[in-house]
Amino acid sequence: MHPNAQAVQRALEALGVTSRVLELSESTRTSVEAASAIGTTVAQIAKSLVFRAGDEPVLVIASGPNRVSMEKVGRHLGCALARAQAGEVRDATGFPIGGVPPVGHQSPLRTLMDEDLFHYDQVWAAAGTPHAVFPITPQELARISGAEVMDLKEDGKE
């Protein structure tokens, strides 16, 4: 197993999660690729996106097809929101874009989670590489990530 995927598996175990990281030959870099590789719907992909809220990195876990509303999230956080650059993502999480997991980061990140993920019994999250994922319930994902659950998608997007 890739060292990043191993690190995510260890983080899950430390948090009491029984899910196992799966490494796939197909790419899981995007929500569409992940859904195709896993055999699930795009909406069940819990994509991890890193933004900058002022000078602080913030992790947003969104349902695959949803676009994050910068306005809603910025208003919730009380400051301007910007997309983090690839280097900032790696510095904040220790993982590359396309493989950022919801847990196991170099240091804790404030985390927001899309309420739409709660429409499903199981969702899939990245596990440290663009070829690794793990299944989890939305409730457990919110618990282990310490996420604040909210409506964070752009209006009119489903």
PDB file of C-alpha atoms in Angstrom:
ATOM      1  CA  MET A   1       0.000   0.000   0.000  1.00  0.00           C
ATOM      2  CA  HIS A   2       1.230   3.519  -0.804  1.00  0.00           C
ATOM      3  CA  PRO A   3       2.649   5.300   2.295  1.00  0.00           C
ATOM      4  CA  ASN A   4      -0.049   8.023   2.085  1.00  0.00           C
ATOM      5  CA  ALA A   5      -2.811   5.390   1.985  1.00  0.00           C
ATOM      6  CA  GLN A   6      -1.168   3.613   4.929  1.00  0.00           C
ATOM      7  CA  ALA A   7      -1.133   6.885   6.863  1.00  0.00           C
ATOM      8  CA  VAL A   8      -4.860   7.357   6.223  1.00  0.00           C
ATOM      9  CA  GLN A   9      -5.570   3.762   7.283  1.00  0.00           C
ATOM     10  CA  ARG A  10      -3.660   4.347  10.526  1.00  0.00           C
ATOM     11  CA  ALA A  11      -5.581   7.591  11.122  1.00  0.00           C
ATOM     12  CA  LEU A  12      -8.901   5.791  10.574  1.00  0.00           C
ATOM     13  CA  GLU A  13      -7.916   3.018  12.979  1.00  0.00           C
ATOM     14  CA  ALA A  14      -6.819   5.555  15.606  1.00  0.00           C
ATOM     15  CA  LEU A  15     -10.256   7.176  15.290  1.00  0.00           C
ATOM     16  CA  GLY A  16     -12.022   3.835  15.789  1.00  0.00           C
ATOM     17  CA  VAL A  17     -13.169   3.480  12.173  1.00  0.00           C
ATOM     18  CA  THR A  18     -13.368  -0.071  10.827  1.00  0.00           C
ATOM     19  CA  SER A  19     -13.405   0.921   7.130  1.00  0.00           C
ATOM     20  CA  ARG A  20     -10.489  -0.290   5.047  1.00  0.00           C
ATOM     21  CA  VAL A  21      -8.638   1.831   2.512  1.00  0.00           C
ATOM     22  CA  LEU A  22      -8.947   0.435  -1.011  1.00  0.00           C
ATOM     23  CA  GLU A  23      -6.314   1.086  -3.647  1.00  0.00           C
ATOM     24  CA  LEU A  24      -7.664   0.983  -7.187  1.00  0.00           C
ATOM     25  CA  SER A  25      -5.912   0.768 -10.536  1.00  0.00           C
ATOM     26  CA  GLU A  26      -8.283   3.417 -11.920  1.00  0.00           C
ATOM     27  CA  SER A  27      -7.917   7.075 -10.992  1.00  0.00           C
ATOM     28  CA  THR A  28     -10.097   8.513  -8.238  1.00  0.00           C
ATOM     29  CA  ARG A  29      -8.690  12.040  -8.661  1.00  0.00           C
ATOM     30  CA  THR A  30     -12.069  13.574  -9.597  1.00  0.00           C
ATOM     31  CA  SER A  31     -15.547  12.775  -8.319  1.00  0.00           C
ATOM     32  CA  VAL A  32     -16.575  11.396 -11.712  1.00  0.00           C
ATOM     33  CA  GLU A  33     -13.457   9.198 -11.941  1.00  0.00           C
ATOM     34  CA  ALA A  34     -13.927   7.988  -8.376  1.00  0.00           C
ATOM     35  CA  ALA A  35     -17.587   7.111  -8.891  1.00  0.00           C
ATOM     36  CA  SER A  36     -16.757   5.217 -12.081  1.00  0.00           C
ATOM     37  CA  ALA A  37     -13.862   3.311 -10.471  1.00  0.00           C
ATOM     38  CA  ILE A  38     -15.908   2.384  -7.383  1.00  0.00           C
ATOM     39  CA  GLY A  39     -19.212   1.735  -9.150  1.00  0.00           C
ATOM     40  CA  THR A  40     -21.261   4.284  -7.217  1.00  0.00           C
ATOM     41  CA  THR A  41     -22.934   7.618  -7.890  1.00  0.00           C
ATOM     42  CA  VAL A  42     -21.020  10.886  -8.119  1.00  0.00           C
ATOM     43  CA  ALA A  43     -23.212  12.254  -5.303  1.00  0.00           C
ATOM     44  CA  GLN A  44     -21.789   9.594  -2.936  1.00  0.00           C
ATOM     45  CA  ILE A  45     -18.248  10.864  -3.424  1.00  0.00           C
ATOM     46  CA  ALA A  46     -17.164  13.012  -0.470  1.00  0.00           C
ATOM     47  CA  LYS A  47     -14.632  15.291  -2.129  1.00  0.00           C
ATOM     48  CA  SER A  48     -12.161  17.074   0.145  1.00  0.00           C
ATOM     49  CA  LEU A  49     -11.340  20.611  -0.965  1.00  0.00           C
ATOM     50  CA  VAL A  50      -9.001  23.040   0.757  1.00  0.00           C
ATOM     51  CA  PHE A  51      -9.710  26.770   0.830  1.00  0.00           C
ATOM     52  CA  ARG A  52      -8.088  29.742   2.500  1.00  0.00           C
ATOM     53  CA  ALA A  53     -10.227  31.659   4.957  1.00  0.00           C
ATOM     54  CA  GLY A  54      -8.060  34.693   5.483  1.00  0.00           C
ATOM     55  CA  ASP A  55      -4.687  33.117   6.269  1.00  0.00           C
ATOM     56  CA  GLU A  56      -6.093  29.852   7.616  1.00  0.00           C
ATOM     57  CA  PRO A  57      -6.663  26.659   5.592  1.00  0.00           C
ATOM     58  CA  VAL A  58     -10.190  25.228   5.808  1.00  0.00           C
ATOM     59  CA  LEU A  59     -11.256  21.783   4.624  1.00  0.00           C
ATOM     60  CA  VAL A  60     -14.613  21.496   2.875  1.00  0.00           C
ATOM     61  CA  ILE A  61     -16.070  18.017   2.341  1.00  0.00           C
ATOM     62  CA  ALA A  62     -18.630  18.320  -0.454  1.00  0.00           C
ATOM     63  CA  SER A  63     -20.876  15.899  -2.319  1.00  0.00           C
ATOM     64  CA  GLY A  64     -19.323  15.096  -5.702  1.00  0.00           C
ATOM     65  CA  PRO A  65     -21.582  17.047  -8.052  1.00  0.00           C
ATOM     66  CA  ASN A  66     -21.960  20.087  -5.807  1.00  0.00           C
ATOM     67  CA  ARG A  67     -20.016  23.286  -6.387  1.00  0.00           C
ATOM     68  CA  VAL A  68     -19.045  24.983  -3.142  1.00  0.00           C
ATOM     69  CA  SER A  69     -20.613  28.405  -2.684  1.00  0.00           C
ATOM     70  CA  MET A  70     -17.739  30.704  -1.802  1.00  0.00           C
ATOM     71  CA  GLU A  71     -20.305  33.255  -0.631  1.00  0.00           C
ATOM     72  CA  LYS A  72     -22.140  30.905   1.778  1.00  0.00           C
ATOM     73  CA  VAL A  73     -18.966  29.425   3.219  1.00  0.00           C
ATOM     74  CA  GLY A  74     -17.264  32.817   3.507  1.00  0.00           C
ATOM     75  CA  ARG A  75     -20.310  34.243   5.258  1.00  0.00           C
ATOM     76  CA  HIS A  76     -20.363  31.248   7.636  1.00  0.00           C
ATOM     77  CA  LEU A  77     -16.667  31.700   8.419  1.00  0.00           C
ATOM     78  CA  GLY A  78     -16.910  35.484   8.640  1.00  0.00           C
ATOM     79  CA  CYS A  79     -14.144  36.203   6.147  1.00  0.00           C
ATOM     80  CA  ALA A  80     -13.254  36.075   2.468  1.00  0.00           C
ATOM     81  CA  LEU A  81     -12.709  32.614   1.025  1.00  0.00           C
ATOM     82  CA  ALA A  82     -10.256  31.638  -1.716  1.00  0.00           C
ATOM     83  CA  ARG A  83      -9.203  28.339  -3.275  1.00  0.00           C
ATOM     84  CA  ALA A  84      -5.893  27.070  -1.939  1.00  0.00           C
ATOM     85  CA  GLN A  85      -3.126  26.457  -4.466  1.00  0.00           C
ATOM     86  CA  ALA A  86      -1.584  22.986  -4.849  1.00  0.00           C
ATOM     87  CA  GLY A  87       1.412  23.843  -2.653  1.00  0.00           C
ATOM     88  CA  GLU A  88      -0.841  25.292   0.034  1.00  0.00           C
ATOM     89  CA  VAL A  89      -2.978  22.139  -0.015  1.00  0.00           C
ATOM     90  CA  ARG A  90       0.072  19.910   0.445  1.00  0.00           C
ATOM     91  CA  ASP A  91       1.481  22.206   3.170  1.00  0.00           C
ATOM     92  CA  ALA A  92      -1.814  22.218   5.079  1.00  0.00           C
ATOM     93  CA  THR A  93      -2.681  18.533   4.740  1.00  0.00           C
ATOM     94  CA  GLY A  94       0.444  16.620   3.754  1.00  0.00           C
ATOM     95  CA  PHE A  95      -1.435  15.199   0.755  1.00  0.00           C
ATOM     96  CA  PRO A  96      -1.701  16.072  -2.950  1.00  0.00           C
ATOM     97  CA  ILE A  97      -4.791  17.492  -4.641  1.00  0.00           C
ATOM     98  CA  GLY A  98      -6.864  14.569  -5.868  1.00  0.00           C
ATOM     99  CA  GLY A  99      -6.007  12.470  -2.836  1.00  0.00           C
ATOM    100  CA  VAL A 100      -6.747  14.733   0.133  1.00  0.00           C
ATOM    101  CA  PRO A 101      -8.468  12.658   2.811  1.00  0.00           C
ATOM    102  CA  PRO A 102     -10.876  14.074   5.395  1.00  0.00           C
ATOM    103  CA  VAL A 103      -8.549  12.994   8.257  1.00  0.00           C
ATOM    104  CA  GLY A 104      -4.882  12.352   8.953  1.00  0.00           C
ATOM    105  CA  HIS A 105      -3.619  15.821   8.150  1.00  0.00           C
ATOM    106  CA  GLN A 106      -0.339  17.274   9.395  1.00  0.00           C
ATOM    107  CA  SER A 107      -2.318  19.508  11.736  1.00  0.00           C
ATOM    108  CA  PRO A 108      -6.036  19.798  12.468  1.00  0.00           C
ATOM    109  CA  LEU A 109      -8.075  21.854  10.004  1.00  0.00           C
ATOM    110  CA  ARG A 110     -11.393  23.542  10.568  1.00  0.00           C
ATOM    111  CA  THR A 111     -13.764  21.371   8.545  1.00  0.00           C
ATOM    112  CA  LEU A 112     -17.146  22.004   6.974  1.00  0.00           C
ATOM    113  CA  MET A 113     -19.279  19.204   5.504  1.00  0.00           C
ATOM    114  CA  ASP A 114     -22.005  19.280   2.882  1.00  0.00           C
ATOM    115  CA  GLU A 115     -25.394  18.353   4.336  1.00  0.00           C
ATOM    116  CA  ASP A 116     -26.275  16.644   1.027  1.00  0.00           C
ATOM    117  CA  LEU A 117     -23.963  13.741   1.910  1.00  0.00           C
ATOM    118  CA  PHE A 118     -26.490  12.740   4.589  1.00  0.00           C
ATOM    119  CA  HIS A 119     -28.900  11.591   1.855  1.00  0.00           C
ATOM    120  CA  TYR A 120     -26.814   8.399   1.582  1.00  0.00           C
ATOM    121  CA  ASP A 121     -26.122   5.434   3.844  1.00  0.00           C
ATOM    122  CA  GLN A 122     -22.524   5.292   2.627  1.00  0.00           C
ATOM    123  CA  VAL A 123     -20.155   7.746   0.978  1.00  0.00           C
ATOM    124  CA  TRP A 124     -16.612   7.369  -0.342  1.00  0.00           C
ATOM    125  CA  ALA A 125     -13.700   9.616   0.611  1.00  0.00           C
ATOM    126  CA  ALA A 126     -10.157   9.983  -0.718  1.00  0.00           C
ATOM    127  CA  ALA A 127      -7.435   8.128   1.146  1.00  0.00           C
ATOM    128  CA  GLY A 128      -4.202   9.971   0.460  1.00  0.00           C
ATOM    129  CA  THR A 129      -3.549   9.290  -3.231  1.00  0.00           C
ATOM    130  CA  PRO A 130      -5.483   9.695  -6.500  1.00  0.00           C
ATOM    131  CA  HIS A 131      -6.003   5.906  -6.457  1.00  0.00           C
ATOM    132  CA  ALA A 132      -7.137   5.275  -2.868  1.00  0.00           C
ATOM    133  CA  VAL A 133     -10.569   5.618  -1.223  1.00  0.00           C
ATOM    134  CA  PHE A 134     -12.511   4.349   1.756  1.00  0.00           C
ATOM    135  CA  PRO A 135     -16.234   3.882   2.475  1.00  0.00           C
ATOM    136  CA  ILE A 136     -17.854   5.495   5.503  1.00  0.00           C
ATOM    137  CA  THR A 137     -21.246   6.639   6.737  1.00  0.00           C
ATOM    138  CA  PRO A 138     -21.821  10.399   6.598  1.00  0.00           C
ATOM    139  CA  GLN A 139     -22.452  10.420  10.347  1.00  0.00           C
ATOM    140  CA  GLU A 140     -19.116   8.783  11.070  1.00  0.00           C
ATOM    141  CA  LEU A 141     -17.356  11.045   8.557  1.00  0.00           C
ATOM    142  CA  ALA A 142     -18.712  14.111  10.357  1.00  0.00           C
ATOM    143  CA  ARG A 143     -17.625  12.679  13.704  1.00  0.00           C
ATOM    144  CA  ILE A 144     -14.062  11.778  12.761  1.00  0.00           C
ATOM    145  CA  SER A 145     -13.420  14.993  10.849  1.00  0.00           C
ATOM    146  CA  GLY A 146     -15.020  17.218  13.495  1.00  0.00           C
ATOM    147  CA  ALA A 147     -16.996  18.814  10.669  1.00  0.00           C
ATOM    148  CA  GLU A 148     -19.615  21.493  10.964  1.00  0.00           C
ATOM    149  CA  VAL A 149     -22.475  20.307   8.726  1.00  0.00           C
ATOM    150  CA  MET A 150     -24.091  22.967   6.559  1.00  0.00           C
ATOM    151  CA  ASP A 151     -25.690  23.823   3.230  1.00  0.00           C
ATOM    152  CA  LEU A 152     -22.581  24.829   1.335  1.00  0.00           C
ATOM    153  CA  LYS A 153     -23.500  24.276  -2.310  1.00  0.00           C
ATOM    154  CA  GLU A 154     -24.165  26.992  -4.839  1.00  0.00           C
ATOM    155  CA  ASP A 155     -27.881  27.675  -5.121  1.00  0.00           C
ATOM    156  CA  GLY A 156     -29.547  25.786  -7.942  1.00  0.00           C
ATOM    157  CA  LYS A 157     -26.803  23.104  -7.991  1.00  0.00           C
ATOM    158  CA  GLU A 158     -27.691  19.537  -7.130  1.00  0.00           C
TER     159      GLU A 158
END
